[in-house]
XYZ file of C-alpha atoms in Angstrom:
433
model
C 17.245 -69.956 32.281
C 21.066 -69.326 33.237
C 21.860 -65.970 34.175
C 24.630 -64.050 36.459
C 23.555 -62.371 39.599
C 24.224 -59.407 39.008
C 21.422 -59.650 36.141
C 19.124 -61.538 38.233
C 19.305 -58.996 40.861
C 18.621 -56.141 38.168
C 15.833 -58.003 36.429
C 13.667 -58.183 39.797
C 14.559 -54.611 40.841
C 13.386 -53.646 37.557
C 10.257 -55.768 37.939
C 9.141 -54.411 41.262
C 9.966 -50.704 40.414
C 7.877 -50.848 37.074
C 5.066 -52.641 39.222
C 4.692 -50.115 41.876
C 4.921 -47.314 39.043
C 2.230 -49.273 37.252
C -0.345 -49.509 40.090
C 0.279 -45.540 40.939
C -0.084 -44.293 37.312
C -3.454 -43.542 37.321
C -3.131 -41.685 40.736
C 0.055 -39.159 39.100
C -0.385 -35.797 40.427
C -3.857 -36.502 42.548
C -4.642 -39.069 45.767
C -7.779 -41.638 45.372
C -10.550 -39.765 46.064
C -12.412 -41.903 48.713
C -11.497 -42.995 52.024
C -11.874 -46.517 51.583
C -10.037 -46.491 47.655
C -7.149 -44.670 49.460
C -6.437 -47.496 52.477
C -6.644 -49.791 49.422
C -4.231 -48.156 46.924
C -1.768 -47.488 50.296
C -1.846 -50.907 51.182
C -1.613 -52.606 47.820
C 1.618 -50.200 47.511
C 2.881 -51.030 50.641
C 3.030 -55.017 49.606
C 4.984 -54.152 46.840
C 7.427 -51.976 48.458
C 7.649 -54.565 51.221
C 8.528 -57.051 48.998
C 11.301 -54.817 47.311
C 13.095 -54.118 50.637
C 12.999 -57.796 52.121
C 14.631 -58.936 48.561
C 16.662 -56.134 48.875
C 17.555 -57.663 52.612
C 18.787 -60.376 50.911
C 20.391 -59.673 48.009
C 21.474 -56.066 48.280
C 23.905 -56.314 51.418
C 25.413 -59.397 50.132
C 28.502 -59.174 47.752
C 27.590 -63.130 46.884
C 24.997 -64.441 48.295
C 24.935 -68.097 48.895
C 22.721 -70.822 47.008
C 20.814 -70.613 50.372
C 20.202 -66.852 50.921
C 19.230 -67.438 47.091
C 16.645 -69.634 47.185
C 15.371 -68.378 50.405
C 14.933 -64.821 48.942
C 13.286 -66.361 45.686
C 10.673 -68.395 47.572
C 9.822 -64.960 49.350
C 9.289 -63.299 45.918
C 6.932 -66.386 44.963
C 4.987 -66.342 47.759
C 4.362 -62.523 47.423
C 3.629 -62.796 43.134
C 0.572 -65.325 45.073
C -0.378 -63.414 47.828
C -0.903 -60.013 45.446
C -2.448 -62.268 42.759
C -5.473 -63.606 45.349
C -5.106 -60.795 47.556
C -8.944 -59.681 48.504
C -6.712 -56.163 49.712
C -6.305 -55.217 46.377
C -9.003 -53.601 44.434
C -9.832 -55.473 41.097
C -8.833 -52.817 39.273
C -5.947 -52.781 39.328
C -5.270 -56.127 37.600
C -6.737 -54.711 34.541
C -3.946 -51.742 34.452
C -1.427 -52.067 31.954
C 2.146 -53.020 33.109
C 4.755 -50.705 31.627
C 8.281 -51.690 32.263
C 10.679 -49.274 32.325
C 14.334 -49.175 32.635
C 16.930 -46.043 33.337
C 19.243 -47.677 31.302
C 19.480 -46.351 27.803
C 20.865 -50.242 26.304
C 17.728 -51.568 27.672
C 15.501 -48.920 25.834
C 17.362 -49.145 22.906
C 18.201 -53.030 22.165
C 15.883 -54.579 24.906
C 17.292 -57.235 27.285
C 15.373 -60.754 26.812
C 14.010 -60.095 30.394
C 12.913 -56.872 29.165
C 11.225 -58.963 26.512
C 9.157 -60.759 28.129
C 6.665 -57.938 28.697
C 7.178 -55.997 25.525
C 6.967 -58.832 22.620
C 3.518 -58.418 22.181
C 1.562 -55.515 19.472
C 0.237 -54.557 23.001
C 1.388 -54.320 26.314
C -0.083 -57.201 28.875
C -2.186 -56.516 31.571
C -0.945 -56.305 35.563
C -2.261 -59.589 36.218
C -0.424 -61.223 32.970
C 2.974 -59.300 33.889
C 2.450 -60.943 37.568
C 2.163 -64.422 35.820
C 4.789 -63.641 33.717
C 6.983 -62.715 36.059
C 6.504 -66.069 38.390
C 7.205 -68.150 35.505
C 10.560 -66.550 35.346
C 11.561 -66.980 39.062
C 10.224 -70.345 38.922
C 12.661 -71.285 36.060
C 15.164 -69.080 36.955
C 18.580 -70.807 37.677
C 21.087 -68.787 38.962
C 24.574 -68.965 38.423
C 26.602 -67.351 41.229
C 30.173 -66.097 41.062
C 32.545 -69.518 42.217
C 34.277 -69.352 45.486
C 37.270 -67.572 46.560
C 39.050 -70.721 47.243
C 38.909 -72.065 42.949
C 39.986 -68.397 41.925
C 44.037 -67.438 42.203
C 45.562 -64.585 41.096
C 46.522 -65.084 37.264
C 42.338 -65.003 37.258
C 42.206 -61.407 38.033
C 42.551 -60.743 34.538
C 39.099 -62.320 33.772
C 37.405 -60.919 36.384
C 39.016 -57.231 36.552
C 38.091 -55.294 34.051
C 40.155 -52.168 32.222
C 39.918 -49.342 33.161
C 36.119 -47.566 32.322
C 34.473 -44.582 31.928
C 35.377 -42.232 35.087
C 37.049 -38.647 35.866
C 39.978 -40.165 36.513
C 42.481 -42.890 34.770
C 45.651 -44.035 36.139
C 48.937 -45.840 35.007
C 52.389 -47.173 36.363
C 55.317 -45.607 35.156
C 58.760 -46.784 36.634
C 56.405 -48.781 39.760
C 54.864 -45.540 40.686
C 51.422 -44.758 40.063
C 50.258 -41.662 38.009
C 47.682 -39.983 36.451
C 47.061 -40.436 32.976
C 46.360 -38.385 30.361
C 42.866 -38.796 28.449
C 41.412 -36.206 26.528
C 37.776 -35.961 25.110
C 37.483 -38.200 22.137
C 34.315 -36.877 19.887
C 33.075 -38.251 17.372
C 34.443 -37.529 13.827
C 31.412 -35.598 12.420
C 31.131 -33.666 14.999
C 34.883 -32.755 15.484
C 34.367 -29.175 13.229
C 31.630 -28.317 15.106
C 33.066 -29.404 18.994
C 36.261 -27.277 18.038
C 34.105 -24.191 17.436
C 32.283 -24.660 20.669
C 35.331 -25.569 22.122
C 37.135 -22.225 21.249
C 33.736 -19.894 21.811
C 33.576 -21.345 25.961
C 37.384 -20.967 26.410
C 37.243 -17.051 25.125
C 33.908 -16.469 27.241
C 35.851 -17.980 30.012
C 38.490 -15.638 30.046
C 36.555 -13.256 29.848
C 34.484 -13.926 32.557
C 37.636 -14.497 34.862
C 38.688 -10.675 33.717
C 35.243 -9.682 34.851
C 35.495 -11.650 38.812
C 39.130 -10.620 39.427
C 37.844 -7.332 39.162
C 34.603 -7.733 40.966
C 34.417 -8.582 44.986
C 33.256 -12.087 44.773
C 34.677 -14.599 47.130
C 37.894 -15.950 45.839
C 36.495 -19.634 46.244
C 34.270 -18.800 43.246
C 37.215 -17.498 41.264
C 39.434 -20.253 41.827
C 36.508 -22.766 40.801
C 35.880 -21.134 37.807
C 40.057 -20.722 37.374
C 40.210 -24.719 37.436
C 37.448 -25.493 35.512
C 38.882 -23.176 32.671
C 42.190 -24.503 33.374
C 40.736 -28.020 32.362
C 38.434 -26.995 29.169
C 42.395 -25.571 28.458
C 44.379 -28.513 28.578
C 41.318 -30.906 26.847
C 40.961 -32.864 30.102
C 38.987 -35.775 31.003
C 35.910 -34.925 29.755
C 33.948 -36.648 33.053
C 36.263 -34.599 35.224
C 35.217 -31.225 33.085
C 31.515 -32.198 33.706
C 31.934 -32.870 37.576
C 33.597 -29.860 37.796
C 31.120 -27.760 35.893
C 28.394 -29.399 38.827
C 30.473 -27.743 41.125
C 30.874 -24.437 39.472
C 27.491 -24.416 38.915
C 26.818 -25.059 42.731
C 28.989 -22.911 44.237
C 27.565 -19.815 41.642
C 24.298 -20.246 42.929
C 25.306 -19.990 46.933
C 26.967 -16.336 46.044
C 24.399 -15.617 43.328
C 22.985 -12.800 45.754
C 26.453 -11.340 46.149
C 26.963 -10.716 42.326
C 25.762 -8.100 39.908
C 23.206 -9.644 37.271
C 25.215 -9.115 34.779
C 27.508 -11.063 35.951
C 25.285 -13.923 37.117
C 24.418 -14.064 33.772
C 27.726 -14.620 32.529
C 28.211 -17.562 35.195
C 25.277 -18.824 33.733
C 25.841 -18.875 30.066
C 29.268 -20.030 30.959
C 27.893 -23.412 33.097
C 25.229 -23.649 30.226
C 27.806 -24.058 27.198
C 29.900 -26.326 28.988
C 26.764 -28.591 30.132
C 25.954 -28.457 26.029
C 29.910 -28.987 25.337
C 30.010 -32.069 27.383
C 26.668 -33.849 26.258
C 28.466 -33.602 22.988
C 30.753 -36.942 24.071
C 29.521 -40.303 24.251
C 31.823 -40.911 27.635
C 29.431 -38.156 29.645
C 26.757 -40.038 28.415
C 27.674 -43.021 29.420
C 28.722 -41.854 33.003
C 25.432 -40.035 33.690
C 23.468 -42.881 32.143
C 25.129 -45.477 34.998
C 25.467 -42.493 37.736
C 21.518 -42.389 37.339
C 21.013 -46.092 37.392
C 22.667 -47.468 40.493
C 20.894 -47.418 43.962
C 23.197 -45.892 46.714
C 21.827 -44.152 49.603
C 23.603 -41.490 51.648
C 25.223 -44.205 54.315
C 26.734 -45.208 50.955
C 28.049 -41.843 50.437
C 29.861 -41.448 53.924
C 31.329 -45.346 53.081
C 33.006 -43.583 49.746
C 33.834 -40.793 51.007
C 35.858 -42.487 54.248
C 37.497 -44.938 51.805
C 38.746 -42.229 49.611
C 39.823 -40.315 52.390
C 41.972 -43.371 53.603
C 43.191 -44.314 50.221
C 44.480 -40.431 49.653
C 46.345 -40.450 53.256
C 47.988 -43.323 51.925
C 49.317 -42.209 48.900
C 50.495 -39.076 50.451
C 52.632 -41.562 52.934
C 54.051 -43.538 49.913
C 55.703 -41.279 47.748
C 57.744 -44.146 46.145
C 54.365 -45.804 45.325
C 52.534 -42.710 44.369
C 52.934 -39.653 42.200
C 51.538 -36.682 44.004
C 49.801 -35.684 41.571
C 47.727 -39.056 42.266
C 46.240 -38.088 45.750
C 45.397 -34.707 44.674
C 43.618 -35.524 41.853
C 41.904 -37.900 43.910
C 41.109 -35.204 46.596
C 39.830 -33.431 43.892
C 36.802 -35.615 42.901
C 36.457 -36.223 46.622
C 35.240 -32.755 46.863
C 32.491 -33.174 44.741
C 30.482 -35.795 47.330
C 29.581 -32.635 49.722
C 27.232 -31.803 46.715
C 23.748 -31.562 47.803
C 21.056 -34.381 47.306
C 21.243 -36.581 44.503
C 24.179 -34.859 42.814
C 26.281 -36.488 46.117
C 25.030 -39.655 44.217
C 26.551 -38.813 40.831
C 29.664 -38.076 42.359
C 29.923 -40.842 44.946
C 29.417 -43.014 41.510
C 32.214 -40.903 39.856
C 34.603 -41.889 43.267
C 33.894 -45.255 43.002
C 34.581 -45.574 39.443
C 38.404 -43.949 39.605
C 39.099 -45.966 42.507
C 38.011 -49.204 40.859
C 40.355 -47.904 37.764
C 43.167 -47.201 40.587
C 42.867 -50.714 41.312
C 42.266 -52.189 37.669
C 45.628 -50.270 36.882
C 47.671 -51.895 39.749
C 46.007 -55.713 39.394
C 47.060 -55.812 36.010
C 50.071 -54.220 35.924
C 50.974 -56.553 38.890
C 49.902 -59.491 36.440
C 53.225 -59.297 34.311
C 55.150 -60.182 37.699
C 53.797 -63.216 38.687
C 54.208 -66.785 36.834
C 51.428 -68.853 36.130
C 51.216 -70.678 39.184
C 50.437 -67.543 41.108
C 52.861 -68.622 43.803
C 55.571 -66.403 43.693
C 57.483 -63.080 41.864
C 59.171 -64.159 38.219
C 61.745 -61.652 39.390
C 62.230 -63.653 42.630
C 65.438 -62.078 43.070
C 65.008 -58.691 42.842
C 64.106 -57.434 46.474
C 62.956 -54.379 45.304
C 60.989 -55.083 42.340
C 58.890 -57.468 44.882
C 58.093 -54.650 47.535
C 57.306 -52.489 45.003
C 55.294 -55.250 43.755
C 53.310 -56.301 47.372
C 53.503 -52.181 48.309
C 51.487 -51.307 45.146
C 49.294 -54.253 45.870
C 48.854 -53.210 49.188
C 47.320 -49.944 48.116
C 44.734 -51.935 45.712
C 44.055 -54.247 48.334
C 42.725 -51.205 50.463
C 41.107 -49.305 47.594
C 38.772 -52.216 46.627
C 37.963 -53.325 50.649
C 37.367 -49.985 50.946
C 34.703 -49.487 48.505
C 33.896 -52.963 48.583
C 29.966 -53.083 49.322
C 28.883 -50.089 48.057
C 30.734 -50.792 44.656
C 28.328 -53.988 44.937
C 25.689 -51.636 44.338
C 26.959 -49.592 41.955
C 27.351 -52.454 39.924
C 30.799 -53.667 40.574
C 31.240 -57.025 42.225
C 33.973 -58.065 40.943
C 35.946 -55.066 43.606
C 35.377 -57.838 46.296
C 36.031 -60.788 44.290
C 39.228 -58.856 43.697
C 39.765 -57.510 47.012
C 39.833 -61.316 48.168
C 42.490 -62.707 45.671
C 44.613 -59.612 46.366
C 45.230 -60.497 49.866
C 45.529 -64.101 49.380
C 48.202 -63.696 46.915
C 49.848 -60.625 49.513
C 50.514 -63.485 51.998
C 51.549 -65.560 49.251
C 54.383 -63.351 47.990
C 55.401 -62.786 51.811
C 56.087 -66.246 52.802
């Protein structure tokens, strides 16, 4: 079986997740009652989640792992499938329990993956010793085909491997060799156009009148300007992904000064957040963001990376006004804000960074493309000076974007930023020879 990494990766993830959730379904909401059941369900969990973090050891903290790392990672996921299988540890039970796979991703609900598949074919789901089986016949076929090396890619490849710009709060393009912010309003869906208008229209009255109602009240002004800008946005049909980030934030920053407002007005805020939450789930694009936001596995040292990167990228673009709109760093500071949320909402919007910055770079790469000749080797334009700076400056800025958010956008699903990242500078000291 031939399958990309990034797949592989996925498919045992999945596999270990929907095991440990298997063995702990009958214990939901209560421990095993005796002392010597409990030591035996902790330990029979503790193999499994042992086995997730040394494949995550790996795997996960490698961008591409080598055939070695591979194979050395898959013999440790064999050896555990026949350790759990003949464990005495594990109580007998347990093999009996039906294995329930389950994904967070709504395309592997809806139109199954063939890994998926394998566990699901049948009138009746198999049993946890026949998933474990299962599951070792597909390691032990597996053949993995990793992403080639650096050294057989060159630049005019790029526009394989980047993709166009996706779903995010932000999209970018290059007018004139500067960068900007483009315009993209909601797109709905043509039955529901009528009925997204009305909505539309109903939140944008209740929002000015709710702004009437805090400029007159004594809330703190960081509440009125939050609402201001999110109004401002529902105004000018903005980037749908953007309005639902910044309806998070609204609704975070209402409930710290909830005890500093009348109820009547709390309500208000409340309603308000509410109809835009509704307004929002309305668009296939906020579905599609929240879907993936919920799906990747970043952690908070993940969020700091981001949130560094971003900060670097923004001082950057303020230094480079001849590269940059300005309007391009502060949108950017913009979304940055949102990864002080708390818990896993710094998650969502560490996802939502990641995503503009990969479209930052997707923008430049391929706009870049048009300059160079099919050997890779040097400008078309050779002799305009200028057109080349702006050229290798703009590619510069990419260059630091994607090695910026390089390992974490690993694990958010994105490993082509470091594929990218690579060809960029090769093809920088190319162009500067």
């Amino acid at each position: 079986m031939d399958e990309d990494f990034g797949d592989v990766r996925r498919n045992i993830t999945l596999f270990l997740l929907s095991l440990r959730q298997s063995i702990d379904r009958p214990f939901r909401g209560r421990a095993p009652a005796a002392d010597g059941e409990r030591e035996r369900f902790m330990n029979t969990m503790l193999m499994v989640e042992e086995a997730r973090i040394r494949f995550n050891t790996y795997t996960r903290y490698r961008e591409e792992p080598t055939l070695d790392e591979w194979e050395t990672a898959r013999k440790e996921l064999l050896n555990f499938i026949n350790t759990f299988i003949n464990s005495p540890e594990i109580d007998p039970a347990v093999y009996n329990r039906r294995f329930i796979i389950s994904s967070a991703l709504q395309r592997d609900r809806e139109q199954p993956s063939p890994f998926v598949l394998l566990f699901v074919q049948k009138e009746e789901r198999p049993i946890l010793a026949d998933a474990l089986i299962i599951f070792r016949s597909y390691l032990e076929e597996l053949n993995t085909k990793l992403a080639p090396t650096q050294g057989s890619l060159s630049f005019v490849d790029l526009d394989r491997i980047v993709p166009r710009q996706q779903v995010a709060p932000v999209h970018f393009g290059i007018v004139d060799g500067r960068i900007v912010v483009a315009d993209r309003s909601p797109i709905a869906a043509e039955a529901d156009k009528a009925n997204i208008k009305s909505a539309l229209e109903h939140i944008r009255g209740s929002g000015d009148h709710l702004i009437r109602n805090l400029e007159t009240s004594n809330c703190d002004r960081r509440l009125l300007e939050s609402v201001r800008e999110l109004q401002s946005q529902l105004t000018a049909d903005a980037n749908i992904v953007k309005i639902g980030l910044t309806n998070m934030a609204c609704g975070v920053m209402c409930a710290q000064f909830q005890r500093e407002l009348p109820d009547a007005l709390n309500g208000m805020l409340n309603a308000y957040n509410a109809s835009i939450s509704l307004y929002v789930a309305q668009f296939k694009e906020w579905d599609q963001f929240t879907q993936k936001a919920a799906a990747i596995d970043l952690d908070e040292d993940d969020v700091a990376e981001v949130d560094m990167a971003a900060a670097d990228l923004i001082a950057t673009l303020n230094k480079n006004p001849d590269l940059a709109d300005p309007e391009v760093p502060k949108t950017i500071s913009f979304i940055r804000q949102f990864l002080s949320f708390p818990g896993n909402s710094s998650k969502r919007a560490a996802f939502a960074m990641i995503r503009t910055i990969e479209n930052l770079v997707s923008s430049i790469i391929r706009h870049s493309l048009n300059f160079f000749g099919q050997t890779a080797e040097k400008l078309v334009d050779a002799g305009s000076t200028a057109v080349s700076k702006m050229i290798i400056g703009l590619l510069g800025i990419a260059l630091m974007s994607a090695s910026g958010i390089g390992p974490a956008a690993v694990r958010a699903g994105a490993p082509w930023v470091k594929q990218a990242a690579d060809i960029v500078q090769k093809q920088i000291e190319k162009a500067s020879e």
